[in-house]
Short mmCIF file of C-alpha atoms (C1' of nucleotides) in Angstrom, two decimals:
data_model
loop_
_atom_site.label_atom_id
_atom_site.label_comp_id
_atom_site.label_asym_id
_atom_site.label_seq_id
_atom_site.Cartn_x
_atom_site.Cartn_y
_atom_site.Cartn_z
CA MET A 291 50.21 0.28 -29.85
CA ASN A 292 46.33 0.86 -31.24
CA HIS A 293 44.27 -0.02 -28.25
CA HIS A 294 40.61 0.61 -27.91
CA PRO A 295 40.06 3.93 -26.44
CA ASN A 296 38.03 2.59 -23.62
CA SER A 297 39.51 -0.70 -22.55
CA GLU A 298 42.66 -1.78 -21.41
CA PRO A 299 44.27 -4.34 -23.76
CA VAL A 300 43.74 -7.74 -22.49
CA PRO A 301 45.70 -10.52 -23.60
CA LEU A 302 44.44 -13.59 -25.64
CA PHE A 303 45.88 -15.78 -23.14
CA ALA A 304 47.59 -16.32 -19.56
CA SER A 305 51.15 -16.32 -20.00
CA ALA A 306 51.53 -19.00 -17.01
CA ALA A 307 52.53 -21.39 -19.24
CA ALA A 308 54.15 -19.13 -21.94
CA SER A 309 56.53 -22.32 -22.98
CA ALA A 310 53.56 -24.42 -24.17
CA ASN A 311 52.68 -23.63 -27.69
CA PHE A 312 49.44 -23.90 -29.59
CA HIS A 313 49.46 -27.91 -30.72
CA SER A 314 50.18 -28.48 -27.01
CA VAL A 315 47.27 -27.08 -25.58
CA SER A 316 44.33 -28.26 -27.51
CA LEU A 317 45.76 -31.77 -28.63
CA ALA A 318 48.46 -32.76 -26.39
CA SER A 319 48.11 -36.30 -25.74
CA GLY A 320 44.64 -36.04 -27.32
CA LEU A 321 42.87 -35.67 -24.32
CA THR A 322 41.36 -32.28 -24.56
CA THR A 323 39.05 -33.52 -26.75
CA ASN A 324 35.64 -32.07 -25.60
CA PRO A 325 35.23 -28.68 -26.56
CA TYR A 326 32.01 -28.15 -24.39
CA ASP A 327 34.00 -28.81 -21.43
CA SER A 328 36.26 -25.54 -20.87
CA ALA A 329 38.35 -23.51 -22.40
CA PRO A 330 42.12 -24.40 -23.24
CA PRO A 331 43.76 -23.80 -19.87
CA VAL A 332 47.08 -23.06 -20.94
CA PRO A 333 48.05 -20.47 -23.49
CA LEU A 334 48.06 -21.28 -26.98
CA PHE A 335 50.87 -19.02 -27.89
CA ARG A 336 54.39 -19.49 -27.70
CA ARG A 337 56.25 -16.39 -26.16
CA ASN A 338 58.99 -16.17 -28.18
CA PRO A 339 57.78 -16.96 -32.05
CA ALA A 340 60.44 -18.37 -34.46
CA ALA A 341 63.37 -16.22 -35.37
CA ASN A 342 61.82 -16.77 -39.39
CA ASP A 343 58.58 -16.00 -38.44
CA PRO A 344 57.72 -13.50 -40.77
CA PHE A 345 55.29 -11.93 -38.25
CA GLN A 346 57.55 -11.53 -35.69
CA SER A 347 59.07 -7.93 -36.77
CA THR A 348 55.70 -6.80 -37.05
CA ASN A 349 54.32 -5.02 -33.68
CA SER A 350 52.08 -2.44 -34.64
CA TYR A 351 48.40 -2.11 -36.63
CA ASP A 352 50.20 -0.23 -39.31
CA THR A 353 53.16 -2.50 -39.47
CA PHE A 354 50.97 -5.42 -39.31
CA PHE A 355 48.69 -4.43 -42.43
CA GLY A 356 52.04 -2.81 -44.04
CA SER A 357 53.82 -6.43 -43.94
CA LEU A 358 50.73 -8.22 -45.50
CA ARG A 359 50.16 -5.75 -48.16
CA THR A 360 53.17 -5.55 -50.59
CA GLY A 361 56.05 -7.44 -52.10
CA THR A 362 58.38 -6.11 -49.74
CA SER A 363 57.02 -7.37 -46.56
CA THR A 364 58.50 -9.77 -44.35
CA LEU A 365 56.42 -12.28 -46.21
CA THR A 366 58.37 -13.12 -49.34
CA GLN A 367 58.60 -15.90 -52.15
CA ASN A 368 60.41 -18.06 -49.75
CA ASN A 369 57.43 -17.88 -47.40
CA PRO A 370 55.86 -21.16 -46.10
CA LEU A 371 52.53 -19.29 -46.82
CA HIS A 372 53.55 -18.03 -50.28
CA SER A 373 54.64 -22.02 -50.97
CA LEU A 374 51.14 -23.63 -49.66
CA THR A 375 49.42 -20.57 -51.93
CA SER A 376 51.27 -21.74 -54.82
CA SER A 377 50.30 -25.24 -54.74
CA THR A 378 46.74 -24.37 -53.87
CA ARG A 379 46.95 -22.37 -57.37
CA SER A 380 47.96 -25.24 -59.11
CA GLY A 381 45.15 -27.61 -58.12
CA ASP A 382 48.01 -30.25 -56.65
CA ILE A 383 47.82 -30.38 -52.84
CA ARG A 384 51.20 -32.54 -51.81
CA PRO A 385 52.14 -32.61 -48.48
CA THR A 386 56.16 -32.45 -47.86
CA ILE A 387 57.69 -34.63 -45.52
CA ASP A 388 57.90 -31.44 -43.18
CA HIS A 389 54.18 -30.36 -43.82
CA ILE A 390 53.77 -34.24 -42.51
CA LEU A 391 55.87 -33.96 -39.60
CA ASN A 392 53.99 -31.02 -38.86
CA GLN A 393 50.47 -32.23 -38.83
CA PRO A 394 48.86 -31.84 -35.49
CA PRO A 395 47.76 -34.76 -33.47
CA PRO A 396 44.14 -36.20 -34.13
CA THR A 397 41.36 -34.96 -32.12
CA GLY A 398 37.96 -35.04 -33.17
CA HIS A 399 37.08 -31.78 -31.66
CA HIS A 400 40.36 -29.82 -32.40
CA LEU A 401 39.20 -25.88 -32.26
CA PHE A 402 40.72 -25.03 -35.70
CA SER A 403 42.23 -28.37 -37.21
CA SER A 404 40.78 -29.25 -40.46
CA HIS A 405 42.18 -32.82 -40.75
CA ALA A 406 39.67 -35.80 -39.82
CA THR A 407 42.36 -38.74 -39.59
CA SER A 408 42.70 -40.22 -36.48
CA ASP A 409 46.47 -41.66 -36.94
CA PRO A 410 49.01 -38.90 -37.16
CA SER A 411 51.37 -41.21 -38.97
CA VAL A 412 49.05 -41.38 -41.77
CA PRO A 413 49.31 -38.24 -44.31
CA ALA A 414 46.50 -36.47 -45.17
CA PRO A 415 45.21 -38.14 -48.33
CA ARG A 416 45.33 -35.81 -51.56
CA ARG A 417 42.29 -33.63 -52.22
CA ASP A 418 41.31 -32.05 -55.10
CA PHE A 419 40.93 -28.20 -54.67
CA SER A 420 37.72 -27.65 -54.10
CA ALA A 421 37.89 -29.97 -51.03
CA TYR A 422 41.12 -28.47 -49.84
CA LYS A 423 40.13 -24.96 -50.39
CA SER A 424 37.07 -25.61 -48.17
CA GLN A 425 39.03 -26.02 -45.09
CA LEU A 426 41.23 -22.93 -45.27
CA PRO A 427 40.48 -20.21 -43.40
CA THR A 428 40.47 -16.79 -45.04
CA LEU A 429 43.69 -15.50 -43.65
CA GLY A 430 44.96 -18.52 -45.32
CA GLN A 431 44.56 -17.40 -48.77
CA PHE A 432 46.85 -14.44 -47.77
CA THR A 433 49.72 -14.24 -50.72
CA THR A 434 52.48 -11.78 -50.32
CA SER A 435 54.66 -12.10 -53.24
CA ASP A 436 51.50 -10.61 -55.16
CA ASN A 437 49.38 -7.58 -54.14
CA PHE A 438 48.04 -8.47 -51.17
CA VAL A 439 44.63 -7.29 -51.88
CA THR A 440 44.16 -9.18 -54.85
CA SER A 441 44.55 -12.47 -53.16
CA PHE A 442 41.22 -11.73 -51.74
CA GLN A 443 39.20 -11.87 -54.67
CA THR A 444 38.15 -15.05 -56.48
CA ARG A 445 41.13 -16.25 -58.69
CA THR A 446 41.42 -18.45 -61.28
CA PRO A 447 44.57 -20.76 -61.73
CA LYS A 448 47.11 -19.31 -63.98
CA ARG A 449 49.52 -22.14 -64.18
CA LYS A 450 48.76 -25.77 -66.12
CA GLU A 451 48.05 -28.76 -64.26
CA ARG A 452 50.87 -31.11 -63.67
CA THR A 453 50.72 -34.40 -65.40
CA PRO A 454 51.70 -37.59 -63.94
CA GLY A 455 54.94 -37.61 -66.04
CA MET A 456 56.05 -34.12 -65.56
CA PRO A 457 58.60 -33.63 -63.20
CA LEU A 458 58.11 -31.67 -60.12
CA GLU A 459 60.81 -29.04 -60.90
CA THR A 460 62.28 -27.95 -64.03
CA PRO A 461 65.87 -27.53 -63.91
CA SER A 462 67.50 -24.39 -63.77
CA PRO A 463 68.70 -22.76 -67.05
CA THR A 464 72.09 -21.81 -65.69
CA GLY A 465 72.73 -25.47 -63.97
CA ALA A 466 72.36 -24.39 -60.49
CA PRO A 467 70.58 -26.78 -58.33
CA PRO A 468 66.68 -25.76 -58.36
CA LYS A 469 65.34 -23.83 -55.02
CA ARG A 470 63.30 -26.02 -52.87
CA ARG A 471 60.52 -24.86 -51.53
CA LYS A 472 59.92 -24.48 -48.18
CA PRO A 473 56.97 -26.93 -46.83
CA ALA A 474 53.51 -25.75 -46.91
CA LEU A 475 51.95 -24.65 -43.83
CA ASP A 476 48.36 -26.25 -42.68
CA THR A 477 45.87 -24.56 -41.47
CA SER A 478 46.93 -25.09 -37.76
CA GLU A 479 50.07 -23.73 -38.90
CA LYS A 480 49.08 -20.52 -40.21
CA LEU A 481 46.46 -20.13 -37.38
CA LYS A 482 49.78 -20.54 -34.67
CA LYS A 483 51.39 -17.70 -36.32
CA ILE A 484 48.52 -15.54 -36.93
CA PHE A 485 48.03 -16.00 -32.68
CA ALA A 486 51.67 -15.69 -32.15
CA LEU A 487 51.59 -12.65 -34.11
CA LEU A 488 48.40 -11.11 -31.93
CA LYS A 489 50.10 -11.63 -28.56
CA ASP A 490 53.28 -10.04 -29.79
CA LEU A 491 50.90 -6.97 -30.61
CA ASP A 492 48.99 -7.84 -27.34
CA TRP A 493 45.88 -7.91 -29.19
CA THR A 494 43.08 -10.06 -28.90
CA ILE A 495 41.04 -11.22 -31.44
CA GLY A 496 38.19 -9.24 -30.75
CA GLU A 497 40.55 -5.76 -30.39
CA PHE A 498 41.93 -6.94 -34.07
CA PHE A 499 38.15 -7.43 -35.38
CA HIS A 500 37.38 -4.24 -33.95
CA HIS A 501 40.52 -2.16 -35.28
CA LEU A 502 40.12 -4.12 -38.37
CA PHE A 503 36.41 -2.76 -39.23
CA SER A 504 36.15 0.33 -37.11
CA HIS A 505 35.43 3.62 -39.24
CA LYS A 506 34.92 6.13 -36.82
CA ASP A 507 36.64 6.69 -33.72
CA GLU A 508 34.58 7.76 -30.15
CA ASP A 509 33.92 11.51 -31.31
CA ASN A 510 32.24 9.81 -34.31
CA ILE A 511 34.91 11.49 -36.80
CA PRO A 512 35.62 8.60 -39.47
CA ILE A 513 39.19 7.08 -39.68
CA SER A 514 41.36 7.50 -41.89
CA ARG A 515 42.66 3.71 -43.16
CA SER A 516 45.50 2.95 -45.55
CA GLN A 517 44.08 1.93 -49.32
CA SER A 518 45.08 -1.45 -48.75
CA HIS A 519 43.19 -1.73 -45.76
CA GLY A 520 40.16 -0.20 -47.46
CA LEU A 521 39.94 -2.66 -50.17
CA ILE A 522 40.50 -5.95 -48.28
CA VAL A 523 37.65 -4.68 -45.77
CA GLN A 524 35.54 -3.77 -48.70
CA ASN A 525 36.51 -7.37 -50.65
CA PHE A 526 35.38 -8.95 -47.30
CA LEU A 527 32.00 -7.11 -46.35
CA ALA A 528 31.09 -7.03 -50.20
CA GLY A 529 31.23 -10.92 -50.35
CA LYS A 530 34.26 -11.07 -52.99
CA THR A 531 36.50 -13.28 -50.59
CA ASN A 532 35.99 -17.33 -50.48
CA TYR A 533 35.05 -17.09 -46.98
CA THR A 534 31.83 -14.37 -46.76
CA VAL A 535 30.42 -12.89 -43.80
CA SER A 536 27.59 -15.32 -43.82
CA ASP A 537 30.07 -17.83 -43.79
CA ILE A 538 31.63 -16.75 -40.59
CA ILE A 539 28.53 -15.92 -38.88
CA ASN A 540 27.17 -19.63 -39.68
CA LEU A 541 30.42 -21.03 -38.01
CA TRP A 542 29.62 -18.71 -35.23
CA MET A 543 26.04 -19.82 -34.95
CA THR A 544 27.00 -23.66 -34.93
CA SER A 545 30.37 -23.29 -33.03
CA PRO A 546 30.36 -25.65 -30.16
CA TYR A 547 32.63 -23.19 -28.34
CA GLY A 548 29.52 -20.98 -28.34
CA SER A 549 27.59 -20.62 -24.98
CA GLY A 550 24.23 -22.71 -25.79
CA HIS A 551 20.67 -21.37 -26.10
CA ASP A 552 19.24 -19.46 -23.23
CA GLU A 553 16.22 -17.16 -22.52
CA ARG A 554 18.44 -14.22 -24.10
CA MET A 555 18.10 -15.50 -27.56
CA PHE A 556 16.58 -13.61 -29.53
CA GLU A 557 16.27 -10.74 -26.79
CA THR A 558 13.75 -7.80 -27.94
CA GLU A 559 14.54 -5.45 -24.77
CA THR A 560 17.80 -5.59 -24.17
CA SER A 561 20.21 -3.90 -26.97
CA TYR A 562 22.15 -6.66 -28.60
CA LEU A 563 25.08 -4.26 -28.10
CA ASP A 564 24.77 -5.16 -24.29
CA ILE A 565 24.65 -9.03 -24.74
CA ARG A 566 28.26 -10.51 -24.88
CA PRO A 567 27.62 -14.30 -26.11
CA VAL A 568 27.71 -14.57 -29.81
CA ARG A 569 24.48 -16.46 -30.44
CA GLN A 570 22.47 -14.04 -28.15
CA ALA A 571 23.87 -11.43 -29.65
CA LEU A 572 23.01 -12.22 -33.41
CA THR A 573 19.39 -13.62 -32.70
CA ALA A 574 19.12 -10.27 -30.76
CA PHE A 575 20.76 -8.57 -33.27
CA ALA A 576 18.38 -10.47 -36.43
CA VAL A 577 15.15 -9.40 -34.04
CA GLN A 578 16.20 -5.74 -33.48
CA ALA A 579 17.11 -5.09 -36.93
CA SER A 580 14.04 -6.98 -38.19
CA ALA A 581 12.10 -4.72 -35.81
CA ASP A 582 13.31 -1.64 -37.14
CA TYR A 583 12.70 -2.18 -40.53
CA LEU A 584 9.26 -3.54 -39.93
CA GLY A 585 8.57 0.43 -37.84
CA SER A 586 9.93 2.21 -40.78
CA GLU A 587 8.09 0.11 -43.31
CA SER A 588 4.53 0.63 -42.04
CA LYS A 589 5.69 4.38 -41.53
CA THR A 590 5.95 4.17 -45.06
CA ALA A 591 3.20 2.13 -45.96
CA VAL A 592 0.70 4.50 -44.35
CA LYS A 593 1.54 7.45 -46.17
CA PRO A 594 -1.21 8.76 -48.57
CA ALA A 595 0.73 7.90 -51.52
CA SER A 596 0.89 4.16 -50.48
CA GLY A 597 -2.61 3.61 -51.46
CA LEU A 598 -4.34 2.59 -48.26
CA HIS A 599 -5.81 6.03 -47.71
CA ALA A 600 -9.59 6.41 -48.26
CA VAL A 601 -10.92 10.08 -48.34
CA ILE A 602 -14.27 10.13 -49.84
CA GLU A 603 -14.15 13.52 -51.31
CA THR A 604 -17.54 15.16 -51.38
CA ASN A 605 -16.89 18.54 -53.33
CA ALA A 606 -19.46 19.65 -55.85
CA ASP A 607 -17.08 19.72 -58.45
CA LEU A 608 -15.06 16.34 -57.88
CA GLN A 609 -11.93 18.58 -58.24
CA ASP A 610 -9.68 16.12 -56.67
CA GLU A 611 -11.10 13.32 -58.08
CA GLU A 612 -7.43 12.19 -59.64
CA GLU A 613 -6.07 12.24 -56.10
CA GLU A 614 -4.89 9.39 -55.15
CA THR A 615 -6.54 9.32 -51.51
CA THR A 616 -9.43 9.80 -52.88
CA ILE A 617 -11.89 6.99 -53.33
CA GLN A 618 -15.36 5.98 -54.91
CA TRP A 619 -17.70 3.65 -54.33
CA MET A 620 -16.50 1.12 -57.13
CA ASP A 621 -12.93 1.49 -55.38
CA LEU A 622 -14.64 -1.04 -52.32
CA GLY A 623 -14.76 -3.90 -55.27
CA ASN A 624 -11.32 -4.48 -55.66
CA ALA A 625 -10.21 -3.19 -52.10
CA VAL A 626 -8.69 -6.78 -50.95
CA PRO A 627 -6.74 -7.60 -53.97
CA ARG A 628 -5.05 -4.26 -54.39
CA ALA A 629 -4.19 -4.17 -50.62
CA ALA A 630 -2.51 -7.41 -51.00
CA ALA A 631 -0.53 -6.47 -53.65
CA HIS A 632 0.29 -3.09 -51.96
CA PHE A 633 1.69 -5.07 -48.94
CA ARG A 634 3.21 -7.77 -50.80
CA GLU A 635 5.44 -4.70 -52.66
CA ILE A 636 5.95 -2.16 -49.44
CA GLN A 637 5.19 -4.31 -46.77
CA ARG A 638 7.49 -7.13 -47.84
CA VAL A 639 9.24 -8.29 -44.81
CA ALA A 640 5.93 -8.07 -42.75
CA PHE A 641 4.04 -9.56 -45.36
CA HIS A 642 6.47 -12.39 -45.34
CA PHE A 643 6.34 -12.72 -41.65
CA LEU A 644 2.78 -13.00 -41.15
CA ASN A 645 2.67 -15.35 -44.15
CA VAL A 646 5.04 -17.32 -42.20
CA MET A 647 3.22 -17.56 -38.68
CA ALA A 648 -0.08 -18.09 -41.18
CA GLU A 649 1.13 -21.15 -43.26
CA PRO A 650 -0.65 -24.22 -41.95
CA THR A 651 0.77 -27.61 -41.28
CA PRO A 652 0.53 -29.71 -43.83
CA ARG A 653 -1.66 -32.68 -43.42
CA SER A 654 -0.80 -36.09 -44.56
CA ARG A 655 -3.70 -38.69 -45.37
CA ASN A 656 -3.00 -41.67 -46.92
CA GLY A 657 -0.18 -40.32 -48.09
CA VAL A 658 -1.46 -37.44 -50.04
CA ILE A 659 -0.38 -34.13 -48.60
CA THR A 660 -2.82 -31.46 -48.42
CA ILE A 661 -2.79 -28.17 -47.45
CA PRO A 662 -6.03 -26.70 -46.07
CA LYS A 663 -7.36 -23.65 -48.18
CA SER A 664 -10.58 -22.84 -46.02
CA ARG A 665 -8.77 -19.71 -45.16
CA PRO A 666 -6.25 -18.02 -47.79
CA ARG A 667 -3.45 -17.23 -46.29
CA GLU A 668 -3.09 -13.63 -48.48
CA ASN A 669 -6.43 -12.69 -47.62
CA VAL A 670 -5.67 -13.33 -43.91
CA VAL A 671 -1.89 -11.52 -43.89
CA ALA A 672 -3.59 -8.49 -45.88
CA HIS A 673 -6.53 -8.07 -43.19
CA CYS A 674 -4.03 -8.18 -40.49
CA LEU A 675 -1.68 -5.62 -41.97
CA SER A 676 -4.62 -3.53 -42.68
CA ILE A 677 -6.05 -3.42 -38.98
CA LEU A 678 -2.18 -2.66 -37.83
CA ASP A 679 -1.76 0.02 -40.54
CA PHE A 680 -5.48 1.47 -39.73
CA CYS A 681 -4.21 1.36 -35.61
CA LYS A 682 -0.84 3.23 -36.87
CA ASN A 683 -2.99 5.98 -38.78
CA ASP A 684 -6.54 5.95 -39.24
CA ARG A 685 -6.78 7.48 -42.89
CA ALA A 686 -5.21 4.08 -43.74
CA ARG A 687 -8.35 2.54 -43.72
CA ILE A 688 -9.41 1.31 -47.13
CA LEU A 689 -9.93 -2.43 -46.06
CA PRO A 690 -11.79 -1.52 -42.33
CA LEU A 691 -13.70 0.86 -44.45
CA CYS A 692 -14.88 -2.21 -46.69
CA ARG A 693 -15.21 -4.42 -43.58
CA GLY A 694 -17.70 -1.40 -41.70
CA VAL A 695 -19.71 -0.71 -44.81
CA LEU A 696 -20.33 -4.66 -44.99
CA TYR A 697 -21.47 -4.60 -41.29
CA LEU A 698 -23.69 -2.00 -41.61
CA ALA A 699 -25.13 -2.98 -44.82
CA SER A 700 -25.71 -6.11 -43.10
CA CYS A 701 -27.51 -4.71 -40.16
CA VAL A 702 -25.20 -5.43 -37.84
CA PRO A 703 -26.25 -4.03 -34.19
CA VAL A 704 -24.41 -0.92 -33.52
CA ASP A 705 -22.52 -2.17 -30.36
CA ILE A 706 -20.65 -4.92 -32.63
CA ILE A 707 -19.76 -1.75 -35.16
CA ALA A 708 -18.35 0.02 -32.18
CA ILE A 709 -16.62 -2.91 -30.67
CA ASN A 710 -14.94 -3.46 -33.98
CA SER A 711 -14.30 0.25 -34.17
CA ARG A 712 -12.11 0.02 -30.69
CA LEU A 713 -10.35 -2.84 -32.11
CA GLY A 714 -9.14 -1.41 -34.94
CA THR A 715 -11.17 -3.77 -37.82
CA MET A 716 -13.39 -0.49 -38.87
CA PRO A 717 -13.89 2.98 -38.35
CA SER A 718 -16.36 4.32 -36.06
CA VAL A 719 -20.27 3.81 -37.32
CA ASN A 720 -20.08 7.77 -37.74
CA THR A 721 -17.09 7.68 -39.82
CA ILE A 722 -18.99 4.56 -42.06
CA LYS A 723 -22.09 6.49 -42.53
CA SER A 724 -20.36 9.68 -43.48
CA ALA A 725 -18.38 7.47 -46.01
CA LEU A 726 -21.84 6.29 -47.25
CA LYS A 727 -23.03 9.81 -47.63
CA GLY A 728 -19.93 10.81 -49.30
CA PHE A 729 -20.54 7.69 -51.88
CA SER A 730 -24.00 8.92 -52.24
CA GLN A 731 -23.17 12.20 -53.00
CA GLN A 732 -20.60 11.28 -55.45
CA LYS A 733 -22.96 9.24 -57.44
CA ALA A 734 -25.70 12.12 -57.14
CA ILE A 735 -23.27 14.62 -58.77
CA ALA A 736 -22.27 12.24 -61.39
CA ILE A 737 -25.92 11.73 -62.11
CA ARG A 738 -26.63 15.53 -62.33
CA THR A 739 -23.36 15.75 -64.59
CA ARG A 740 -24.77 13.03 -67.43
CA ALA A 741 -28.19 14.77 -66.78
CA ARG A 742 -26.96 18.30 -68.37
CA ASP A 743 -25.19 16.28 -71.07
CA VAL A 744 -27.39 16.86 -74.32
CA SER A 745 -24.79 17.12 -76.82
CA VAL A 746 -25.31 15.72 -80.21
CA ILE A 747 -22.92 12.97 -81.54
CA LYS A 748 -22.88 11.06 -84.68
CA ASP A 749 -23.48 7.53 -84.77
CA SER A 750 -21.87 4.86 -86.87
CA LYS A 751 -23.63 5.67 -90.12
CA CYS A 752 -22.78 9.36 -89.61
CA ARG A 753 -26.38 10.05 -88.62
CA LEU A 754 -26.57 12.97 -85.96
CA ARG A 755 -27.88 12.03 -82.62
CA THR A 756 -29.38 13.54 -79.28
CA LEU A 757 -27.98 11.79 -76.37
CA LEU A 758 -30.69 10.41 -74.14
CA ASN A 759 -29.95 9.45 -70.57
CA ILE A 760 -32.13 6.94 -68.77
CA LEU A 761 -31.82 6.49 -65.12
CA ILE A 762 -32.57 2.74 -63.35
CA PHE A 763 -33.59 2.55 -59.84
CA ASP A 764 -32.84 -0.89 -58.33
CA ASN A 765 -34.58 -1.21 -55.05
CA VAL A 766 -31.84 -3.33 -52.89
CA GLN A 767 -33.78 -2.64 -49.58
CA HIS A 768 -32.95 -5.49 -47.27
CA PHE A 769 -36.11 -7.05 -45.42
CA LEU A 770 -35.56 -8.79 -42.48
CA ARG A 771 -38.66 -11.44 -41.95
CA GLN A 772 -39.57 -11.07 -38.16
"C1'" DG B 226 -35.14 1.91 -28.07
"C1'" DG B 227 -32.61 3.35 -31.90
"C1'" DT B 228 -31.01 6.54 -34.75
"C1'" DC B 229 -29.58 11.36 -36.23
"C1'" DT B 230 -27.08 15.61 -35.49
"C1'" DC B 231 -23.90 18.59 -33.26
"C1'" DC B 232 -19.79 19.76 -30.73
"C1'" DG B 233 -15.08 19.43 -28.22
"C1'" DC B 234 -11.14 16.64 -28.44
"C1'" DC B 235 -7.76 14.49 -30.21
"C1'" DT B 236 -4.49 12.90 -33.79
"C1'" DG B 237 -2.25 13.05 -38.10
"C1'" DC B 238 -1.14 15.64 -42.41
"C1'" DC B 239 1.06 19.06 -44.08
"C1'" DA B 240 4.29 23.15 -44.84
"C1'" DG B 241 7.58 25.98 -43.55
"C1'" DG B 242 11.83 26.93 -41.20
"C1'" DA B 243 15.96 25.40 -38.33
"C1'" DA B 244 19.65 22.65 -38.04
"C1'" DT B 245 22.79 19.17 -39.97
"C1'" DA C 23 20.30 18.17 -49.84
"C1'" DT C 24 18.57 15.80 -46.00
"C1'" DT C 25 16.38 15.36 -41.39
"C1'" DC C 26 13.98 17.27 -37.75
"C1'" DC C 27 10.67 20.21 -35.45
"C1'" DT C 28 6.66 23.00 -35.01
"C1'" DG C 29 2.20 25.11 -35.88
"C1'" DG C 30 -1.92 25.46 -38.50
"C1'" DC C 31 -5.79 22.75 -40.32
"C1'" DA C 32 -9.12 19.25 -41.47
"C1'" DG C 33 -11.10 15.34 -40.09
"C1'" DG C 34 -12.19 11.21 -37.56
"C1'" DC C 35 -13.84 9.57 -32.89
"C1'" DG C 36 -17.13 9.67 -29.14
"C1'" DG C 37 -20.44 11.64 -25.98
"C1'" DA C 38 -24.21 14.06 -25.35
"C1'" DG C 39 -28.67 15.41 -26.65
"C1'" DA C 40 -32.87 15.99 -29.40
"C1'" DC C 41 -36.14 13.43 -32.44
"C1'" DC C 42 -38.94 9.58 -34.03
#
DNA sequence: GGTCTCCGCCTGCCAGGAAT
DNA sequence: ATTCCTGGCAGGCGGAGACC
């Protein structure tokens, strides 16, 4: 037995009423119809599975997977599971008499039933392949005569469609009576067998999933699994099976058997590993995984190479002019669209979240839906992210510096700039002034370099011309009328 | 009263070394 | 090869004093 090292194997169901089978529990007399009331009060498994149960001889993890893996397993061509798969492949779902007789009683809230009819005497109507396929659980797709692994992958029907006039079975060339296939199992029957097997193994569903997907032991040492086991898990996790992980999660989130909403939904403090109910754990996982990613995203965003840094190089020779963190006065002009593009690319998730939060509610007036445009969302989100990044790293200040220059140029009182500096919307007034001085020095250096340039060039008519530099000063002082 | 300059403190960046 | 840790360094911030 391959139990979890830290937990005792807990039987999935009590053994008090071991004689009751699965159907008698959830569907008995049609009384247990409300899944919200309580869990099934009696065991879902038979204590003694049928003698021809293909799963009954498997009593360990390895035996279980080994039995499912190859054609030498206990599942053979004569196995009901295989017969159903064969009929599914052909696209001709024809319930046999046994199949009809084994249909579960009707209920509106059967835990695992896929039948919607309310009359047990009426066989399930014929359906096309896609309709039937959509109601099969993943485990119902197992085949045994072929490679078990390949049955997880998407298959295309290999057999010809049977026309109405075609006989159901082809006579044997030897004249022997044709072998009759065993009736196909429905979903409930398959689940019943799986549950019986789990009970024989003394496993809960949780233990089964844990051992199925665990890849490291308690010492953090990788667990060696069989090749087929690895491929099965790989195909499922890679989304190559008919029912993907997202399908399963969706079923968990919408199942009436899951606990309802409470304050632990979207929990941020308690680790999702410590939350047991499925919806609370899933929503907490989503929040905490997103939070972790947002943290790493912002950590990357404030690195010098990200483009948000603003260093005003004032060295006389401007050797570092090519550095990506060095900015000039001209760079402030297009800082907002540059930053917005940066956020959309590097802080993709944060940009999306803030966009969703800032999205205004569309208004309907006289049947015309209008979206407010007075505050462009992209600008708002870009400035919000710039403040957050500036809070994280004071070098990532391209937009705060733009805002500070605007405030300073607008003769805003120093106290207002100090308050905004405290709030993270702009640097301190000293830093803003230093930046302006740096820009001024950059301009002065550029002018001196141009002024020294007295080279001779050729014009369009190949005449030699001497460069003439003209400096034009513009008075841009801002006068305040008292 | 406003502005400028200086200086100490603090924080982020970066390079180098150690650990994994 | 990658990640983590640590120490040095640069520069921003904010307070205090001087100047206008």
